XYZ file of C-alpha atoms in Angstrom:
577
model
C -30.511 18.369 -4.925
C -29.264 21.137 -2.844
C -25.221 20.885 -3.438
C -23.634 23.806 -3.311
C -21.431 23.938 -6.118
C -17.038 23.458 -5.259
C -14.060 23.480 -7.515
C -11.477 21.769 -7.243
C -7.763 22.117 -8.276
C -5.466 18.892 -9.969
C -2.064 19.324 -10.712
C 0.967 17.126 -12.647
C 2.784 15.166 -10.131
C 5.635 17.060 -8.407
C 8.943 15.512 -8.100
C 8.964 15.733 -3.969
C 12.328 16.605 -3.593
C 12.841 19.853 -6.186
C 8.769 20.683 -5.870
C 9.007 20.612 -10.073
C 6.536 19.125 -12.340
C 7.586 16.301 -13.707
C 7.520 16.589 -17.731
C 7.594 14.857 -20.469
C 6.436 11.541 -19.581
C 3.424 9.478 -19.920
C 2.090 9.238 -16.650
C -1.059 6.717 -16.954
C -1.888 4.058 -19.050
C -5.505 5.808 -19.700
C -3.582 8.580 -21.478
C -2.731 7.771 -25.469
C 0.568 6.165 -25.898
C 3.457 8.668 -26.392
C 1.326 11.777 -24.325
C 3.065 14.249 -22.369
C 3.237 16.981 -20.074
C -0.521 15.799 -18.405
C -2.654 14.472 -16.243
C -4.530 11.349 -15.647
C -6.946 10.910 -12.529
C -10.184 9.569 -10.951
C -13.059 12.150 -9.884
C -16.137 11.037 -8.008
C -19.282 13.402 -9.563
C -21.556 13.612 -6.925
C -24.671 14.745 -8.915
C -26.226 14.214 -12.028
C -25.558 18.104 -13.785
C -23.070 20.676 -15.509
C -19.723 20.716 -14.377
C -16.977 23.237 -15.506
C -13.504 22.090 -16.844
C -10.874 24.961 -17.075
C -7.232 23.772 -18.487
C -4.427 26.231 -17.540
C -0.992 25.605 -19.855
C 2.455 26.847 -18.851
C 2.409 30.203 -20.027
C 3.425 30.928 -23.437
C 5.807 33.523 -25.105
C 4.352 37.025 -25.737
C 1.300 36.160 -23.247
C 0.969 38.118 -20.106
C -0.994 36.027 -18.172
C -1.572 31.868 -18.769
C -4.130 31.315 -21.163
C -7.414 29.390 -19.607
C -9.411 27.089 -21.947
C -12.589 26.083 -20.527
C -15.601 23.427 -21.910
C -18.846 23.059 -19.627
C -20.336 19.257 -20.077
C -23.139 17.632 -18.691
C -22.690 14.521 -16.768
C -23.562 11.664 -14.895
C -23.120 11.136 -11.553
C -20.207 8.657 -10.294
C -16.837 7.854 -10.580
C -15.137 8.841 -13.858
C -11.608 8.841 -15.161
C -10.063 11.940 -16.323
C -7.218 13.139 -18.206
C -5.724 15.960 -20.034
C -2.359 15.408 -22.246
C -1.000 16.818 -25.233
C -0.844 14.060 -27.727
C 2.533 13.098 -29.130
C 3.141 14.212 -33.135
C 4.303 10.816 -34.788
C 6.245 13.042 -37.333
C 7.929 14.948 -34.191
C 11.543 13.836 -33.419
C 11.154 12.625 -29.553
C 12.156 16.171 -27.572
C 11.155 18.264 -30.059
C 8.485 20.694 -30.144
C 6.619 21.045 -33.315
C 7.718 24.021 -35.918
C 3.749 25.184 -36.093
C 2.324 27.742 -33.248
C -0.901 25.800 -32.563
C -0.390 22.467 -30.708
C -3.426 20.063 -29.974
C -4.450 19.747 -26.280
C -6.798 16.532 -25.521
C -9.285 16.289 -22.997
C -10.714 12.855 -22.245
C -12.969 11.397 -20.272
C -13.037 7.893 -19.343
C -10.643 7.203 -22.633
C -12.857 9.657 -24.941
C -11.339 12.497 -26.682
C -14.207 15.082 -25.209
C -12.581 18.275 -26.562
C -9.814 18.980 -28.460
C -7.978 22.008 -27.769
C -5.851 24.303 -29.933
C -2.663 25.825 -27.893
C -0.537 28.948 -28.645
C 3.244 26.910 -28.354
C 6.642 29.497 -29.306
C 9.699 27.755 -28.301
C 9.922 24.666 -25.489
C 6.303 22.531 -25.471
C 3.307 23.852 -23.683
C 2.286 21.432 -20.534
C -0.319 21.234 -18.216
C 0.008 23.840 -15.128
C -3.504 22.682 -13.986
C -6.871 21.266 -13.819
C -9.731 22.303 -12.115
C -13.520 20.886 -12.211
C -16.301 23.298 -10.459
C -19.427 21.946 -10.177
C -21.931 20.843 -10.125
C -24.738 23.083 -11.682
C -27.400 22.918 -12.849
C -28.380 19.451 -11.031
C -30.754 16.681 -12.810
C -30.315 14.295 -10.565
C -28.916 12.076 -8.001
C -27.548 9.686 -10.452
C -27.708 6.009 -10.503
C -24.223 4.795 -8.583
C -22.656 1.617 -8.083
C -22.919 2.825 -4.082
C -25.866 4.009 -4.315
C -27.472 0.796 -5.799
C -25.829 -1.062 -3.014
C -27.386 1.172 -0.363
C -31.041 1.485 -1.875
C -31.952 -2.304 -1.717
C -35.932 -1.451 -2.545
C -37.481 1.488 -3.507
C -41.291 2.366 -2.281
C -43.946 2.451 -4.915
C -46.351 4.152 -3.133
C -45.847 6.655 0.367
C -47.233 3.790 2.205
C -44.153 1.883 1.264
C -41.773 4.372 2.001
C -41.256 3.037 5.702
C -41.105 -0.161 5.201
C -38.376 0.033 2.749
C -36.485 2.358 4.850
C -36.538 -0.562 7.883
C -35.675 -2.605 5.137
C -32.950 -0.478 3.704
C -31.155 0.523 7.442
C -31.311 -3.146 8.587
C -29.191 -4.272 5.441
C -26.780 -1.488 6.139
C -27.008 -2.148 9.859
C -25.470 -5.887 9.032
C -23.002 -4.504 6.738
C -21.615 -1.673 9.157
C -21.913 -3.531 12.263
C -20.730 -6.635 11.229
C -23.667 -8.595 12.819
C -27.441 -9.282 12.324
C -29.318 -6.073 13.169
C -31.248 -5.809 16.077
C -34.754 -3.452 16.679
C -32.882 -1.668 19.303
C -29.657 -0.897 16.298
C -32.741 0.090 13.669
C -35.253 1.888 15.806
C -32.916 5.250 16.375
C -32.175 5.364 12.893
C -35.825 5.390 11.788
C -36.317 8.197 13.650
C -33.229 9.945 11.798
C -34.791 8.668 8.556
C -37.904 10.402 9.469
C -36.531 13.854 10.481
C -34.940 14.077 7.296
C -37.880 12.804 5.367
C -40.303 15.645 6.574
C -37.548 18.152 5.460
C -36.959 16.861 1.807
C -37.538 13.428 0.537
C -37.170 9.649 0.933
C -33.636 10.031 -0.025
C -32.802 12.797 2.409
C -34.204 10.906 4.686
C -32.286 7.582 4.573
C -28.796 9.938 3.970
C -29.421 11.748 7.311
C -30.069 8.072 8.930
C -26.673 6.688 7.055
C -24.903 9.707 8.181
C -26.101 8.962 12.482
C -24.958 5.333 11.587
C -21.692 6.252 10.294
C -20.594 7.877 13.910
C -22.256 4.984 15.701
C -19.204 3.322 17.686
C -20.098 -0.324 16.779
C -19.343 1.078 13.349
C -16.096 2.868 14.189
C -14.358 0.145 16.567
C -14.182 -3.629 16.185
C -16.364 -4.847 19.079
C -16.154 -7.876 20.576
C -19.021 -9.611 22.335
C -18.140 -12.470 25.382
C -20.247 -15.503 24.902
C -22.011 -17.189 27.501
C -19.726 -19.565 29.431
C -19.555 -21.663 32.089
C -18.960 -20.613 35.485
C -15.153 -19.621 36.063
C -14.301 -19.862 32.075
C -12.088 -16.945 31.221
C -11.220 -17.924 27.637
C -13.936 -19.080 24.857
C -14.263 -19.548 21.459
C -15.242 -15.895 19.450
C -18.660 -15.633 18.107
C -18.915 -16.683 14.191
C -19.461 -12.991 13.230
C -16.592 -11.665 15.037
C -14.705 -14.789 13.534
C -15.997 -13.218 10.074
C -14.702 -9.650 11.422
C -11.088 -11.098 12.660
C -10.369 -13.220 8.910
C -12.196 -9.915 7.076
C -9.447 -7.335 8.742
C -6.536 -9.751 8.473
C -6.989 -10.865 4.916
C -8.790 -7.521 3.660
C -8.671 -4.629 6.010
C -11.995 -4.273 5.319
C -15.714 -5.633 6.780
C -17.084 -9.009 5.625
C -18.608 -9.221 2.583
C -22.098 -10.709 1.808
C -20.993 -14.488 1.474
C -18.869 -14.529 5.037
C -21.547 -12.598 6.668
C -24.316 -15.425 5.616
C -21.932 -18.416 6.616
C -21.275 -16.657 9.817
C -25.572 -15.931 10.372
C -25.883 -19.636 9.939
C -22.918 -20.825 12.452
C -20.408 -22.628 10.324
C -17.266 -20.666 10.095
C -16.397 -23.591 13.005
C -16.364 -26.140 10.481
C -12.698 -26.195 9.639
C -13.463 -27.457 5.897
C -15.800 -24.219 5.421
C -13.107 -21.576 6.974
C -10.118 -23.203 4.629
C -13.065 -22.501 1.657
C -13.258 -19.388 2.564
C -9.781 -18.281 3.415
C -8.922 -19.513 -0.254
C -11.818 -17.568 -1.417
C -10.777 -14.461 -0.011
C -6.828 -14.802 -0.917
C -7.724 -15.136 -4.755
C -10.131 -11.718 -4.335
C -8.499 -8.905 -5.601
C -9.159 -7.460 -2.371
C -6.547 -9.352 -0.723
C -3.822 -7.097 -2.103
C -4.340 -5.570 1.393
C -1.753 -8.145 2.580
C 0.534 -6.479 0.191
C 0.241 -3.162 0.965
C -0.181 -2.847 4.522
C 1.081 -6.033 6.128
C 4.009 -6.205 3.834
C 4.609 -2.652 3.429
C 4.806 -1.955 7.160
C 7.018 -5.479 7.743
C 9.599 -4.555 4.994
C 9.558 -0.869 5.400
C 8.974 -0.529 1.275
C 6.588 1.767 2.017
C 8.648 4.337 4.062
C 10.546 5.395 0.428
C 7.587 7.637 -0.430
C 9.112 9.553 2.595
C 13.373 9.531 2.161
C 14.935 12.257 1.167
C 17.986 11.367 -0.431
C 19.981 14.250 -1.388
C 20.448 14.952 -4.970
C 23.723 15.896 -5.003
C 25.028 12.870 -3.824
C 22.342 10.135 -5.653
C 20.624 9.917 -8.575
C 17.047 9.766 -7.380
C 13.819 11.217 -8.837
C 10.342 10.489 -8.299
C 10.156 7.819 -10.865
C 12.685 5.965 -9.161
C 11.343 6.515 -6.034
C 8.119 4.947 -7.144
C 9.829 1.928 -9.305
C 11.845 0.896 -6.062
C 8.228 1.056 -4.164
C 6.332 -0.927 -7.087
C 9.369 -4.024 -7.583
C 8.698 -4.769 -3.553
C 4.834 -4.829 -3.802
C 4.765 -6.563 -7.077
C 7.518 -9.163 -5.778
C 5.191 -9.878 -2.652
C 2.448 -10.083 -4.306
C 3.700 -12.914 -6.941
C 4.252 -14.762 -3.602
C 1.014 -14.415 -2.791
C -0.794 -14.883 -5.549
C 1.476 -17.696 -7.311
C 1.190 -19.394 -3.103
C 5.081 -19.441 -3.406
C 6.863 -21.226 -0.382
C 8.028 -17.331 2.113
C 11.435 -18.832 2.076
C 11.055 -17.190 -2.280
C 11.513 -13.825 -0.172
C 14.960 -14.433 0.115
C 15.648 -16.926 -2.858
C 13.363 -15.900 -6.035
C 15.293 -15.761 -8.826
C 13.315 -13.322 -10.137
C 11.822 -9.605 -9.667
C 9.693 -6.876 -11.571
C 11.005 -3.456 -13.280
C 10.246 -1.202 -15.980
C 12.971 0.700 -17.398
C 13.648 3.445 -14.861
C 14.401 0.686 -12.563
C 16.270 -1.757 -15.194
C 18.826 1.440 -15.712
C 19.569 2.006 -11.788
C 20.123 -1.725 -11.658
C 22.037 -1.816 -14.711
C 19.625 -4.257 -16.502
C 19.913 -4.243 -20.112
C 16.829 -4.246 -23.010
C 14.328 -2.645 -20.324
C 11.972 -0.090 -22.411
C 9.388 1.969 -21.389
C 7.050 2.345 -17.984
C 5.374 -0.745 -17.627
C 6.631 -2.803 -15.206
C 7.375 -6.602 -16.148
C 9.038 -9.557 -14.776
C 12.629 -10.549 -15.604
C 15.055 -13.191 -13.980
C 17.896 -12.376 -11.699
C 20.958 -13.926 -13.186
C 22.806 -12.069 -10.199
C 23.183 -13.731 -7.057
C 23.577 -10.396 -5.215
C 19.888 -9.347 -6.472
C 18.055 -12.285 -5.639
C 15.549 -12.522 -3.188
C 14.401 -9.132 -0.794
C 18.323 -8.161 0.010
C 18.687 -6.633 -3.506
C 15.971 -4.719 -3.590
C 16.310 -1.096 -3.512
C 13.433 0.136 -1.736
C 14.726 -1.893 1.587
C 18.245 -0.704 0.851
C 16.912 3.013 0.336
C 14.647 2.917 3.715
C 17.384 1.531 6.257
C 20.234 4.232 4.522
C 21.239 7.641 5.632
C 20.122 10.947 3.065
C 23.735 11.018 2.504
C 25.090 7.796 3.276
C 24.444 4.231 3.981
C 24.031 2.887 7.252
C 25.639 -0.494 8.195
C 23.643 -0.488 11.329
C 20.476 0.080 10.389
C 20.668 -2.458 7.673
C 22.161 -4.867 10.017
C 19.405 -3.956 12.874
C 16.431 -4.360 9.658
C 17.614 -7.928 9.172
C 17.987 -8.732 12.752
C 14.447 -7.319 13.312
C 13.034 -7.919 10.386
C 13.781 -11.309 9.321
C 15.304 -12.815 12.388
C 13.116 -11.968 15.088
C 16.274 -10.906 17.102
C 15.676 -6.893 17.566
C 18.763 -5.381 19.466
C 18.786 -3.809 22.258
C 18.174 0.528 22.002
C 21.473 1.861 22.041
C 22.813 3.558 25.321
C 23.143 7.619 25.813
C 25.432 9.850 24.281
C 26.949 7.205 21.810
C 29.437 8.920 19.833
C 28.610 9.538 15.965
C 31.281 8.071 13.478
C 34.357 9.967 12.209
C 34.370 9.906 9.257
C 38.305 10.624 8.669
C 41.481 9.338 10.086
C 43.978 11.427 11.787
C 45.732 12.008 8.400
C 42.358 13.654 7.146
C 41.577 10.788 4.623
C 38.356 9.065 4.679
C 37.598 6.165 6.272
C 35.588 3.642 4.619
C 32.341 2.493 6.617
C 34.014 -0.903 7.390
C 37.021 1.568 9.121
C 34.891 4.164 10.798
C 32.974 0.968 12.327
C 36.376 -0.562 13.595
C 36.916 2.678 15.203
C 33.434 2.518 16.932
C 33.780 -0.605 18.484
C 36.981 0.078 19.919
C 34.208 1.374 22.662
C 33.048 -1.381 25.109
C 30.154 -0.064 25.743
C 29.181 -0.268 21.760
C 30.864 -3.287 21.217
C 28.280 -5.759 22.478
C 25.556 -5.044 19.853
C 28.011 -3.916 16.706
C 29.413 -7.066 16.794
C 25.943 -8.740 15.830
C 24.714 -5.861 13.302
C 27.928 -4.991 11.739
C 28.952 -8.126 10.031
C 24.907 -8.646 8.346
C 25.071 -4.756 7.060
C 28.828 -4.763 6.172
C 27.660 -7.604 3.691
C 25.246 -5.155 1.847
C 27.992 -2.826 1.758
C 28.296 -2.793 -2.401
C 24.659 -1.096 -2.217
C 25.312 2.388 -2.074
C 21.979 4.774 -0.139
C 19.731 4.074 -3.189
C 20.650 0.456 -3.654
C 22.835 1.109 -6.896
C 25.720 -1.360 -6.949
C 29.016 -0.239 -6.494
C 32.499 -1.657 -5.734
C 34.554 0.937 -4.207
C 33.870 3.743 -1.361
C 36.571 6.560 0.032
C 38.755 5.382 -3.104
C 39.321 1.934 -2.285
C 37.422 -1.390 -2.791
C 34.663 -2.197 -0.822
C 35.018 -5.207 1.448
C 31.627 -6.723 1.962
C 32.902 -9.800 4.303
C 31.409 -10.676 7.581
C 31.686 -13.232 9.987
C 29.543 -13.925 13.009
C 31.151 -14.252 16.454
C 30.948 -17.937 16.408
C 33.777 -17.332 13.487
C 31.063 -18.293 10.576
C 32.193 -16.048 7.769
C 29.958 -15.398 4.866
C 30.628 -13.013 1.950
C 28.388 -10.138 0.461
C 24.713 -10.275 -0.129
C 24.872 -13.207 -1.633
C 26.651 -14.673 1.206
C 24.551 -13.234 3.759
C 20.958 -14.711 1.739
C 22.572 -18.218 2.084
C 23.535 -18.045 5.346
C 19.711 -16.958 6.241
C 18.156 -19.860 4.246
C 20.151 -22.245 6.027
C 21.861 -21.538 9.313
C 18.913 -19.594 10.168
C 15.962 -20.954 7.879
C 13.615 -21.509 10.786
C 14.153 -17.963 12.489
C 13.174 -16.369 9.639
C 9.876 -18.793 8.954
C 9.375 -18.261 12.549
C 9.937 -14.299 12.207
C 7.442 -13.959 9.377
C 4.874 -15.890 11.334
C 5.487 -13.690 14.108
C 4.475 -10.528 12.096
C 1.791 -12.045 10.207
C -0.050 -12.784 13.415
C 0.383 -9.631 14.767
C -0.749 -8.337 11.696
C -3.806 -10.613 12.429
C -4.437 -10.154 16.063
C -3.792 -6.788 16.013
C -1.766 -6.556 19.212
C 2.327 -7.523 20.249
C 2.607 -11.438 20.951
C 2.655 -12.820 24.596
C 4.897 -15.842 25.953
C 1.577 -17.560 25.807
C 1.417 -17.261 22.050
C 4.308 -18.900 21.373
C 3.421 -22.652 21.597
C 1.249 -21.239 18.691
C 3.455 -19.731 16.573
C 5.764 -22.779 16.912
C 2.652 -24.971 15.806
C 2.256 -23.287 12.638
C 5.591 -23.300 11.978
C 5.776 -27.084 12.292
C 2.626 -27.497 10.359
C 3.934 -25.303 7.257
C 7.401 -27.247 7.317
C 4.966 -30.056 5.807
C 3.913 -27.349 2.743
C 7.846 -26.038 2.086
C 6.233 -23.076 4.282
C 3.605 -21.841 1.698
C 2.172 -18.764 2.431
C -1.028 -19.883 2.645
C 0.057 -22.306 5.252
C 1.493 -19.904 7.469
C -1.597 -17.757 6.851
C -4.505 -21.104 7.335
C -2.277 -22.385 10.735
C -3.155 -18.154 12.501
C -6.719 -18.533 10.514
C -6.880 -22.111 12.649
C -4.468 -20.577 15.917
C -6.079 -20.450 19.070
C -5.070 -16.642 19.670
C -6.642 -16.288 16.411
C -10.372 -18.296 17.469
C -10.128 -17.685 20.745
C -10.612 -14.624 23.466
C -10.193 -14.104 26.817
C -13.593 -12.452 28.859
C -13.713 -9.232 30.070
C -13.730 -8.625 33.827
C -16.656 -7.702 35.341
């Protein structure tokens, strides 16, 4: 019970681009309906004790300095949810402030009104400048945890039990950090940690300083494989059941194996195929599977680079709120795939998507109210299916500008498995005027930049697939002219196969190329899973599971059981000795 004491600062989200607060609306759904101008997060108390809450406003009119209202409370140790908002008057006309010169100021704590604050307010409405929590003081205790009740697995009654439960304690954690049933030679060297921390303090200090040698171990910190005992001359074999458990854990979870793979792998039958489909469906319906969302198809569909463009404000209408809708719509929209087991070919085809109002006005969506996002059906061709969603759109665009290339190159890539080559040296940048000094449309400047030979080769397979996504402007807001004239969004391929605007360009990939792009999203998935680029010698694999889905309209968990079943996916080559 030695902490020393920290404080820490929390601030209102900033708008990245201007570095402003964003005001004026509600920014969690643990906040009161109708709050603004607060804050709403999660804070881990390490100790049982006092901690220190000091609420800074905006400053006020006629006050020097920011006014500082401060409440000391004791609590528990863990994670708790706070917030700090200044409830919305029901008698106050929305963007009003209120006539009276004391406004209330609410602090909560997991959903309880703690403390309610009076506020000096002349003129616009107070908000929250900041946050901070110092602490803690005045310690009790080391709490009772969720973590900590999953670490301390027995407690000793008596000093003669204390060692015993610590073996018993570091051999549980062992399994859970390493992946594997512990060995004495994994425990031994951690009793001995256990025990220089015990003579300093306690039992507790002693099994922390043992968990904190553990925590640097290597086995923890890198996925190691072990080679199995094999015939003379075998160089590939069948992976261990706990490293089986490890490989399905990372791919479907990015996390370690929990209790229930780690016993089936102890007892040897993650090689019964019947067992591993159990638990593959086990772990796709665990919330922790939302992993597959937001790394695998995050990196694959580059939705999560928008937290990173910088689209410039004078040109586009783009805030943080939008910035976040067009990053929530992608993940929600993968995730109904996944969790409704939709066939992957719905990633081009759904009919459907998911905004909240922010989003419903930049895609001109009508009856859309308030923050929450919800489903609604696309009665638009041009937005059905991944090609009319705005994060993509944003992420392969210019800060200015679209880019027909890099749209074109992103469904090459992307969804055909056909990356271009990298472009040559010195290639000329795009003028973006004729000789008369009008501007050229992107279709024009384009003309002009395959006139080169050199350029010519790869344009002519980009250009035509991110000419068609033309009537998306940077931010994917639909639009029909560019440069003062009317945007033509036609394409043709240089077998002559013409196809016309996004619309055009979705049907063309669900048919002409329907088993590129099954093919493409096996590809990524399994190098999602393996964790390494695929080999020539993968591909009798990949073309296996693709044949295999066909027979399940390409369900996602098809695609994902054939890698689960793959031999890259079982199987490993041994190391050289």
């Amino acid at each position: 019970l030695s902490l020393k004491p920290v404080v820490e600062t929390f601030e209102p989200p900033r708008d990245p681009l201007t570095g402003l607060v964003r005001r004026n609306e509600r920014i969690s759904d643990e906040l009161p309906f109708g709050s603004r101008g607060g804050l709403s997060f999660q804070h881990y108390f390490p100790l049982d004790g006092t901690y220190v809450f000091r609420v800074t406003p905006t400053r006020v009119a006629d006050a020097p300095e920011p006014i500082v209202l401060e409440i000391r409370l004791a609590l528990k140790a863990g994670l708790h949810t706070v917030g700090v908002t200044f409830p919305k008057e029901s008698t106050e006309p929305d963007g009003e402030p209120p006539a009276r010169s004391q406004i209330p100021l609410d602090l909560r704590l997991d959903g309880r009104r703690i403390k309610l604050f009076e506020v000096a307010q002349r003129g616009a409405p107070a908000e929250v400048n900041k946050l901070t929590i110092g602490g803690p003081y005045d310690m009790t205790g080391r709490g009772e945890t969720p973590s900590r009740a999953k670490i301390f697995v027995c407690r000793p009654a008596s000093a003669a039990d204390e060692r015993p439960c610590a073996q018993k304690i570091l051999t549980t954690f062992v399994r859970r950090a390493f992946r594997r049933p512990a060995r004495a030679s994994d425990v031994e060297p951690l009793l001995a940690f256990y025990e220089r921390g015990r003579r300093v303090a306690d039992f507790d200090a002693g099994i922390q300083q043992a968990l904190e040698a553990l925590l640097i171990a290597p086995e923890f910190l890198f996925r190691m494989e072990r080679d199995m005992a094999s015939r003379a001359g075998d160089s590939v074999h069948r992976v261990k059941d706990d490293d089986l458990a490890s490989r399905l854990s990372f791919f479907l979870w990015s996390s370690i194996p929990d209790e229930a793979l780690l016993d089936l792998a102890d007892q040897g039958r993650l090689k019964d195929r019947g067992v591993l489909d159990q638990q593959v469906r086990r772990m796709l319906s665990d919330p922790r599977s939302h992993a597959l969302v937001s790394n695998f198809a995050g990196q694959w569909l580059y939705f999560r680079n928008v937290a990173t463009v910088r689209p410039d404000p004078d040109i586009f209408r783009f805030d943080a709120s939008l910035r976040e809708a067009l990053q929530s719509e992608t993940a929600l929209f993968f995730e109904s795939i996944l969790r409704e087991d939709r066939s992957v070919l719905d990633l081009l085809a759904a009919d459907y998507t998911f905004v909240n109002e922010r989003l419903a006005q930049h895609y001109g969506i009508a009856n859309i109210h308030g923050p929450q996002f919800r489903r609604v059906s696309s009665t638009d061709p041009n937005r059905r299916g991944l090609l009319g969603h705005g994060s993509i759109l944003t992420a392969t665009s210019y800060p200015n500008r679209t880019s027909v290339v890099q749209r074109g190159k992103w469904v090459l890539e992307n969804l055909l498995g056909m990356p271009p080559p990298p472009p040559p040296a010195n290639v000329p940048s795009l003028t973006p005027h004729g000789k008369d000094g009008k501007p050229l449309s992107m279709r024009q400047q384009l003309e002009r930049h395959r006139s080169d030979a050199t350029c010519a080769a790869c344009h002519m397979k980009m250009d035509p697939l991110g000419l068609a996504l033309e009537n998306y402007d940077g931010v994917g807001k639909w639009r029909t002219e560019e440069a003062g004239a009317a945007i033509d969004a036609s394409g043709a391929l240089p077998d002559g196969t013409r196809f016309e605007g996004p619309a055009g360009l979705t049907n063309l990939l669900l048919t002409r190329y329907r088993e590129e792009f099954v093919r493409t999203v096996v590809e990524k998935l399994m190098i999602y899973a393996l964790g390494r680029g695929l080999e020539f010698y993968d591909q009798p694999a990949v073309r296996s599971i693709v044949r295999g889905a066909a027979r399940d309209n390409y369900r996602l968990s098809s695609l994902i059981g054939g890698i689960v079943h793959s031999v890259p996916f079982q199987m490993r080559k041994a190391s050289r000795p």
